[in-house]
Tab-separated table of C-alpha atoms in Angstrom:
chain	number	residue	atom	x	y	z
A	1	PRO	CA	-0.974	-4.623	-31.001
A	2	THR	CA	2.545	-4.077	-29.755
A	3	ILE	CA	4.841	-1.982	-31.895
A	4	TYR	CA	7.989	-3.753	-30.849
A	5	GLN	CA	9.383	-6.592	-32.936
A	6	HIS	CA	12.613	-8.598	-33.039
A	7	PHE	CA	15.974	-6.838	-33.318
A	8	LYS	CA	17.579	-8.442	-36.364
A	9	ASP	CA	19.087	-7.723	-39.747
A	10	ARG	CA	16.882	-7.646	-42.807
A	11	PRO	CA	17.932	-7.173	-46.432
A	12	ASN	CA	16.245	-4.288	-48.217
A	13	MET	CA	15.417	-3.685	-51.857
A	14	SER	CA	18.962	-2.592	-52.654
A	15	GLY	CA	20.539	-5.622	-51.004
A	16	LEU	CA	21.884	-3.524	-48.113
A	17	ASP	CA	21.197	-4.363	-44.521
A	18	SER	CA	18.754	-2.226	-42.582
A	19	PRO	CA	20.199	0.239	-40.044
A	20	PRO	CA	21.148	-1.407	-36.731
A	21	ASN	CA	18.869	0.887	-34.708
A	22	GLU	CA	15.738	-0.088	-36.604
A	23	ILE	CA	13.237	-2.410	-35.011
A	24	VAL	CA	11.897	-4.451	-37.895
A	25	SER	CA	8.844	-6.595	-38.307
A	26	ALA	CA	9.273	-10.323	-37.884
A	27	ALA	CA	6.439	-11.024	-40.315
A	28	PRO	CA	3.947	-8.976	-42.307
A	29	LYS	CA	0.983	-10.754	-40.807
A	30	GLN	CA	-1.490	-9.531	-38.236
A	31	ARG	CA	-0.621	-10.329	-34.650
A	32	ALA	CA	-2.905	-11.903	-32.128
A	33	PRO	CA	-3.476	-10.056	-28.841
A	34	ASP	CA	-0.773	-10.450	-26.216
A	35	SER	CA	-1.424	-12.996	-23.511
A	36	ALA	CA	-2.299	-11.704	-20.039
A	37	LEU	CA	0.817	-13.356	-18.567
A	38	LYS	CA	3.026	-11.672	-21.163
A	39	SER	CA	1.522	-8.253	-20.339
A	40	PHE	CA	2.033	-8.966	-16.625
A	41	LEU	CA	5.708	-9.941	-16.895
A	42	SER	CA	6.711	-7.280	-19.431
A	43	GLY	CA	5.024	-4.595	-17.325
A	44	GLY	CA	7.162	-5.589	-14.359
A	45	ALA	CA	10.331	-5.348	-16.446
A	46	GLY	CA	9.334	-1.890	-17.637
A	47	GLY	CA	8.591	-0.746	-14.102
A	48	ILE	CA	12.009	-1.760	-12.821
A	49	CYS	CA	13.615	0.257	-15.626
A	50	ALA	CA	11.475	3.264	-14.691
A	51	VAL	CA	12.450	3.205	-11.003
A	52	LEU	CA	16.172	2.795	-11.626
A	53	VAL	CA	16.191	5.767	-14.002
A	54	GLY	CA	13.787	8.084	-12.202
A	55	HIS	CA	14.117	7.529	-8.446
A	56	PRO	CA	16.638	10.333	-7.682
A	57	PHE	CA	14.208	12.918	-9.090
A	58	ASP	CA	11.314	11.293	-7.240
A	59	LEU	CA	13.243	11.755	-4.000
A	60	ILE	CA	13.592	15.492	-4.679
A	61	LYS	CA	9.937	15.748	-5.735
A	62	VAL	CA	8.695	14.347	-2.427
A	63	ARG	CA	11.028	16.574	-0.389
A	64	ILE	CA	9.833	19.682	-2.229
A	65	GLN	CA	6.171	18.701	-1.832
A	66	THR	CA	6.461	18.154	1.908
A	67	SER	CA	8.620	21.185	2.674
A	68	GLY	CA	7.317	24.628	3.502
A	69	SER	CA	9.727	26.330	1.126
A	70	GLY	CA	8.669	27.505	-2.293
A	71	ASN	CA	11.444	28.100	-4.826
A	72	LEU	CA	13.791	25.175	-4.351
A	73	SER	CA	16.271	24.243	-7.086
A	74	VAL	CA	15.856	20.656	-8.249
A	75	PHE	CA	19.424	20.147	-9.389
A	76	LYS	CA	20.897	21.990	-6.386
A	77	MET	CA	18.987	19.712	-4.014
A	78	LEU	CA	20.056	16.681	-6.021
A	79	GLY	CA	23.681	17.845	-6.012
A	80	ASP	CA	23.655	18.609	-2.290
A	81	THR	CA	22.182	15.198	-1.521
A	82	PHE	CA	24.792	13.472	-3.653
A	83	LYS	CA	27.661	15.423	-2.043
A	84	LYS	CA	26.406	14.622	1.439
A	85	ASP	CA	25.358	10.977	1.064
A	86	GLY	CA	26.631	9.820	-2.321
A	87	VAL	CA	24.749	7.401	-4.558
A	88	ARG	CA	23.108	5.836	-1.526
A	89	GLY	CA	21.637	9.212	-0.625
A	90	ILE	CA	20.001	9.912	-3.991
A	91	TYR	CA	18.566	6.402	-3.998
A	92	ARG	CA	17.258	6.648	-0.438
A	93	GLY	CA	13.879	4.956	-0.174
A	94	VAL	CA	14.338	3.086	-3.456
A	95	SER	CA	13.814	-0.299	-1.818
A	96	ALA	CA	10.082	0.272	-1.336
A	97	PRO	CA	9.233	1.225	-4.931
A	98	LEU	CA	11.737	-1.274	-6.347
A	99	LEU	CA	10.219	-4.161	-4.402
A	100	ALA	CA	6.720	-2.999	-5.291
A	101	THR	CA	7.542	-1.889	-8.823
A	102	ALA	CA	7.455	-5.295	-10.461
A	103	PRO	CA	3.997	-6.168	-9.080
A	104	VAL	CA	2.630	-2.616	-9.484
A	105	PHE	CA	3.651	-2.200	-13.102
A	106	SER	CA	2.859	-5.828	-13.818
A	107	ILE	CA	-0.645	-5.318	-12.467
A	108	SER	CA	-0.917	-1.986	-14.271
A	109	PHE	CA	-0.058	-3.385	-17.701
A	110	TRP	CA	-2.109	-6.511	-17.002
A	111	GLY	CA	-4.976	-4.245	-15.935
A	112	TYR	CA	-4.557	-2.242	-19.145
A	113	ASP	CA	-4.775	-5.437	-21.162
A	114	MET	CA	-7.899	-6.502	-19.252
A	115	GLY	CA	-9.323	-2.987	-19.639
A	116	LYS	CA	-8.856	-3.180	-23.401
A	117	ARG	CA	-10.695	-6.483	-23.466
A	118	PHE	CA	-13.488	-4.983	-21.381
A	119	VAL	CA	-14.019	-1.932	-23.607
A	120	GLN	CA	-13.748	-4.177	-26.645
A	121	ALA	CA	-16.502	-6.453	-25.305
A	122	CYS	CA	-18.673	-3.391	-24.652
A	123	ASP	CA	-18.340	-2.244	-28.279
A	124	ARG	CA	-21.499	-3.126	-30.190
A	125	ASN	CA	-19.518	-3.141	-33.426
A	126	TYR	CA	-17.111	-5.800	-32.185
A	127	SER	CA	-17.513	-8.868	-34.396
A	128	GLY	CA	-15.266	-11.241	-32.474
A	129	ASP	CA	-12.207	-10.779	-34.694
A	130	THR	CA	-9.743	-9.752	-31.984
A	131	ALA	CA	-6.616	-9.690	-34.147
A	132	SER	CA	-7.932	-7.068	-36.574
A	133	TYR	CA	-9.881	-4.979	-34.060
A	134	GLN	CA	-8.859	-1.303	-33.991
A	135	PHE	CA	-9.186	0.536	-30.657
A	136	SER	CA	-10.057	4.210	-30.654
A	137	ILE	CA	-8.036	6.590	-28.472
A	138	PRO	CA	-11.000	7.171	-26.074
A	139	GLN	CA	-11.291	3.405	-25.638
A	140	LEU	CA	-7.580	3.127	-24.850
A	141	CYS	CA	-7.848	6.027	-22.390
A	142	MET	CA	-10.688	4.265	-20.586
A	143	ALA	CA	-8.708	1.024	-20.494
A	144	GLY	CA	-5.802	2.981	-19.022
A	145	GLY	CA	-7.978	4.419	-16.291
A	146	LEU	CA	-9.307	0.963	-15.409
A	147	SER	CA	-5.740	-0.302	-15.012
A	148	ALA	CA	-5.338	1.934	-11.942
A	149	LEU	CA	-8.033	0.090	-9.993
A	150	PRO	CA	-6.111	-3.135	-9.263
A	151	SER	CA	-2.640	-1.549	-9.126
A	152	THR	CA	-3.607	0.888	-6.352
A	153	ALA	CA	-3.852	-1.975	-3.849
A	154	VAL	CA	-0.088	-2.475	-4.138
A	155	MET	CA	0.906	1.089	-4.980
A	156	ALA	CA	-0.665	2.771	-1.930
A	157	PRO	CA	1.341	1.026	0.851
A	158	SER	CA	4.499	1.213	-1.265
A	159	GLU	CA	4.064	4.971	-1.688
A	160	ARG	CA	3.367	5.390	2.038
A	161	LEU	CA	6.594	3.665	3.080
A	162	LYS	CA	8.657	5.271	0.307
A	163	CYS	CA	7.588	8.796	1.267
A	164	LEU	CA	8.288	8.190	4.960
A	165	LEU	CA	11.777	6.861	4.189
A	166	GLN	CA	12.494	9.885	1.996
A	167	ILE	CA	11.253	12.480	4.495
A	168	HIS	CA	12.530	10.850	7.718
A	169	PRO	CA	15.815	9.175	6.701
A	170	THR	CA	17.113	8.943	10.286
A	171	LYS	CA	13.898	7.706	11.892
A	172	TYR	CA	13.771	4.362	10.115
A	173	ASN	CA	16.468	1.757	9.607
A	174	GLY	CA	15.358	0.556	6.192
A	175	LEU	CA	12.116	-0.573	4.584
A	176	PHE	CA	11.289	-3.415	6.967
A	177	ASP	CA	11.877	-1.268	10.054
A	178	CYS	CA	9.656	1.438	8.562
A	179	ALA	CA	6.861	-1.045	7.858
A	180	VAL	CA	7.042	-2.472	11.394
A	181	LYS	CA	6.954	0.944	13.077
A	182	VAL	CA	4.099	2.196	10.891
A	183	TYR	CA	2.135	-0.944	11.714
A	184	GLN	CA	2.813	-0.510	15.419
A	185	GLU	CA	1.568	3.085	15.250
A	186	GLY	CA	-1.725	2.423	13.506
A	187	GLY	CA	-2.019	-1.135	12.279
A	188	VAL	CA	-2.890	-2.133	8.718
A	189	ALA	CA	-4.942	1.038	8.259
A	190	SER	CA	-1.810	3.129	8.799
A	191	ILE	CA	0.151	1.195	6.180
A	192	PHE	CA	-2.670	1.710	3.677
A	193	ARG	CA	-3.191	5.359	4.573
A	194	GLY	CA	-3.656	7.406	1.421
A	195	THR	CA	-5.155	4.643	-0.713
A	196	GLY	CA	-7.986	6.907	-1.853
A	197	ALA	CA	-5.525	9.693	-2.630
A	198	THR	CA	-3.367	7.272	-4.600
A	199	LEU	CA	-6.357	6.244	-6.701
A	200	LEU	CA	-7.321	9.902	-7.126
A	201	ARG	CA	-3.870	10.442	-8.600
A	202	ASP	CA	-3.483	7.240	-10.598
A	203	PHE	CA	-6.855	6.962	-12.360
A	204	PRO	CA	-6.580	10.222	-14.362
A	205	GLY	CA	-2.823	9.786	-14.543
A	206	SER	CA	-3.211	6.365	-16.163
A	207	VAL	CA	-5.768	7.750	-18.602
A	208	ALA	CA	-3.200	10.328	-19.717
A	209	TRP	CA	-0.283	7.859	-19.577
A	210	PHE	CA	-1.640	5.098	-21.755
A	211	GLY	CA	-3.721	7.447	-23.918
A	212	THR	CA	-0.775	9.689	-24.787
A	213	TYR	CA	1.515	6.744	-25.468
A	214	GLU	CA	-0.979	5.135	-27.837
A	215	LEU	CA	-1.783	8.451	-29.530
A	216	ILE	CA	1.874	9.299	-30.213
A	217	LYS	CA	2.575	5.721	-31.274
A	218	LYS	CA	-0.299	5.727	-33.774
A	219	SER	CA	0.651	9.177	-35.054
A	220	LEU	CA	4.266	8.154	-35.629
A	221	MET	CA	3.191	4.989	-37.404
A	222	LYS	CA	0.860	6.969	-39.649
A	223	PHE	CA	3.576	9.540	-40.347
A	224	GLN	CA	6.059	6.800	-41.287
A	225	ASN	CA	3.475	4.779	-43.265
A	226	ILE	CA	3.850	1.801	-40.942
A	227	ASP	CA	1.061	-0.775	-40.720
A	228	PRO	CA	0.020	-0.819	-37.023
A	229	GLN	CA	-1.008	-4.475	-37.323
A	230	SER	CA	2.351	-5.775	-38.510
A	231	GLY	CA	4.884	-2.915	-38.482
A	232	ALA	CA	7.297	-1.650	-35.876
A	233	LEU	CA	8.760	1.662	-34.756
A	234	SER	CA	12.414	2.435	-34.100
A	235	PRO	CA	13.725	2.390	-30.511
A	236	PHE	CA	14.036	6.193	-30.644
A	237	ALA	CA	10.338	6.531	-31.508
A	238	VAL	CA	9.371	4.202	-28.656
A	239	LEU	CA	11.492	6.227	-26.217
A	240	CYS	CA	9.898	9.487	-27.381
A	241	ALA	CA	6.358	8.136	-27.096
A	242	GLY	CA	7.041	6.765	-23.616
A	243	GLY	CA	8.761	9.933	-22.434
A	244	PHE	CA	5.967	12.263	-23.511
A	245	ALA	CA	3.394	9.872	-22.067
A	246	GLY	CA	5.103	10.161	-18.694
A	247	MET	CA	5.085	13.955	-18.859
A	248	ALA	CA	1.374	13.970	-19.723
A	249	CYS	CA	0.662	11.624	-16.823
A	250	TRP	CA	2.414	13.789	-14.225
A	251	THR	CA	0.983	17.027	-15.578
A	252	VAL	CA	-2.463	15.619	-14.808
A	253	ALA	CA	-1.571	13.779	-11.591
A	254	ILE	CA	0.665	16.225	-9.690
A	255	PRO	CA	-2.069	18.065	-7.669
A	256	ALA	CA	-3.405	14.786	-6.280
A	257	ASP	CA	0.173	13.615	-5.717
A	258	VAL	CA	0.870	16.670	-3.543
A	259	LEU	CA	-2.163	15.891	-1.389
A	260	LYS	CA	-1.149	12.230	-1.184
A	261	SER	CA	2.405	13.032	-0.125
A	262	ARG	CA	1.234	15.456	2.575
A	263	TYR	CA	-1.322	12.997	3.904
A	264	GLN	CA	0.978	9.965	3.896
A	265	THR	CA	3.871	11.704	5.644
A	266	ALA	CA	1.858	13.640	8.246
A	267	PRO	CA	1.833	12.524	11.906
A	268	GLU	CA	-1.065	10.314	12.964
A	269	GLY	CA	-4.182	12.377	13.613
A	270	LYS	CA	-3.041	15.597	11.925
A	271	TYR	CA	-5.538	15.241	9.068
A	272	SER	CA	-8.937	13.577	9.064
A	273	GLY	CA	-8.709	12.765	5.374
A	274	ILE	CA	-7.606	13.938	1.963
A	275	LEU	CA	-10.225	16.705	1.886
A	276	ASP	CA	-8.872	18.030	5.180
A	277	VAL	CA	-5.368	18.095	3.647
A	278	TYR	CA	-6.739	20.152	0.754
A	279	LYS	CA	-8.436	22.661	3.075
A	280	HIS	CA	-5.287	23.165	5.154
A	281	LEU	CA	-3.160	23.498	2.043
A	282	MET	CA	-5.404	26.161	0.497
A	283	LYS	CA	-5.587	28.092	3.763
A	284	GLU	CA	-1.879	28.003	4.594
A	285	GLU	CA	-0.116	27.994	1.214
A	286	GLY	CA	-2.678	28.767	-1.489
A	287	PRO	CA	-3.385	27.116	-4.876
A	288	GLY	CA	0.265	27.240	-5.903
A	289	ALA	CA	1.021	24.464	-3.436
A	290	LEU	CA	-0.897	22.011	-5.635
A	291	VAL	CA	1.826	22.115	-8.277
A	292	LYS	CA	4.742	21.724	-5.874
A	293	GLY	CA	7.176	19.189	-7.210
A	294	MET	CA	6.067	19.695	-10.817
A	295	ARG	CA	9.600	20.460	-12.029
A	296	PRO	CA	11.322	17.338	-10.664
A	297	ALA	CA	8.297	15.246	-11.629
A	298	LEU	CA	8.471	16.346	-15.265
A	299	ILE	CA	12.276	16.171	-15.372
A	300	ARG	CA	12.021	12.619	-14.072
A	301	ALA	CA	8.997	11.696	-16.169
A	302	PHE	CA	10.602	11.711	-19.599
A	303	PRO	CA	13.635	9.444	-19.033
A	304	ALA	CA	11.889	7.199	-16.496
A	305	ASN	CA	8.851	6.518	-18.641
A	306	ALA	CA	10.875	6.295	-21.834
A	307	ALA	CA	12.861	3.551	-20.093
A	308	CYS	CA	9.642	1.950	-18.814
A	309	PHE	CA	7.949	1.605	-22.200
A	310	PHE	CA	11.205	0.665	-23.917
A	311	GLY	CA	11.837	-2.079	-21.356
A	312	MET	CA	8.228	-3.242	-21.577
A	313	GLU	CA	8.185	-3.427	-25.375
A	314	LEU	CA	11.594	-5.103	-25.569
A	315	SER	CA	10.703	-7.706	-22.944
A	316	LYS	CA	7.541	-8.548	-24.873
A	317	GLU	CA	9.723	-9.751	-27.724
A	318	TYR	CA	11.687	-12.041	-25.448
A	319	LEU	CA	8.381	-13.378	-24.106
A	320	HIS	CA	6.780	-13.929	-27.523
A	321	PHE	CA	6.565	-17.663	-26.781
A	322	LEU	CA	3.832	-16.921	-24.203
A	323	ASP	CA	1.323	-15.882	-26.884
């Protein structure tokens, strides 16, 4: 069940209104599962929030991962980029993830919902009572991993174009020009280069992302004596759960993300595949190269994913009529 309910005033036992920052339950009854369409649309809203908050740090992450330098300052690079190119500079390449974000996150949250239904159907103890069914954390982690399977089809070409725009800002005149030139160089296969690497990053990353979010959410509800079937957490608690979930995701996913970034931004023919990227990386830069970009990724992860889950949960309330 979702933890987010309507924002509204509610009288308490003393006759005083509840604090304005509390998200309160609309009714003390058990909630039916969210509809697939509601999960799809709310996921897209959350994804847009995540990109708008986190893209400047993603830009620095990709530049660090694809550079040969080691100790680069995240905030110095961000400051230098802003001084040189302004807001447009720190949001360079944002068009690709922003255009793909709605479908990617929509598919991801829809895939998570479908994954939960799949693991639920596989549970021998499932009696058919969906509303009262309690998922275990391992089940939710598996559902999270399954969500990466459909979303990768959209994520991979988006990541390819985004990385190229960030690394070669003068070579391409925008997203469409980048897509056309990449297609001319290698056809559809070139646009989808790095799909396997994207899945290698996103499957374990999604396990950690959804699993950590659900674990923290359940722990906070238990700590505050909130009924997970009918209660609701405060906005601050939702932001914390989402932020730490993002950090867990990137802690797991960053090595594969380094390989993906190198592979997707390399000239045609430089690498034969993701394994070849790994061999070259180990030979030329050593194991430390696999955690390049960890600092900007984690700095970005908390606010971006806090915004993502907050936007997702809030939009679910506005879409309650879809249930």
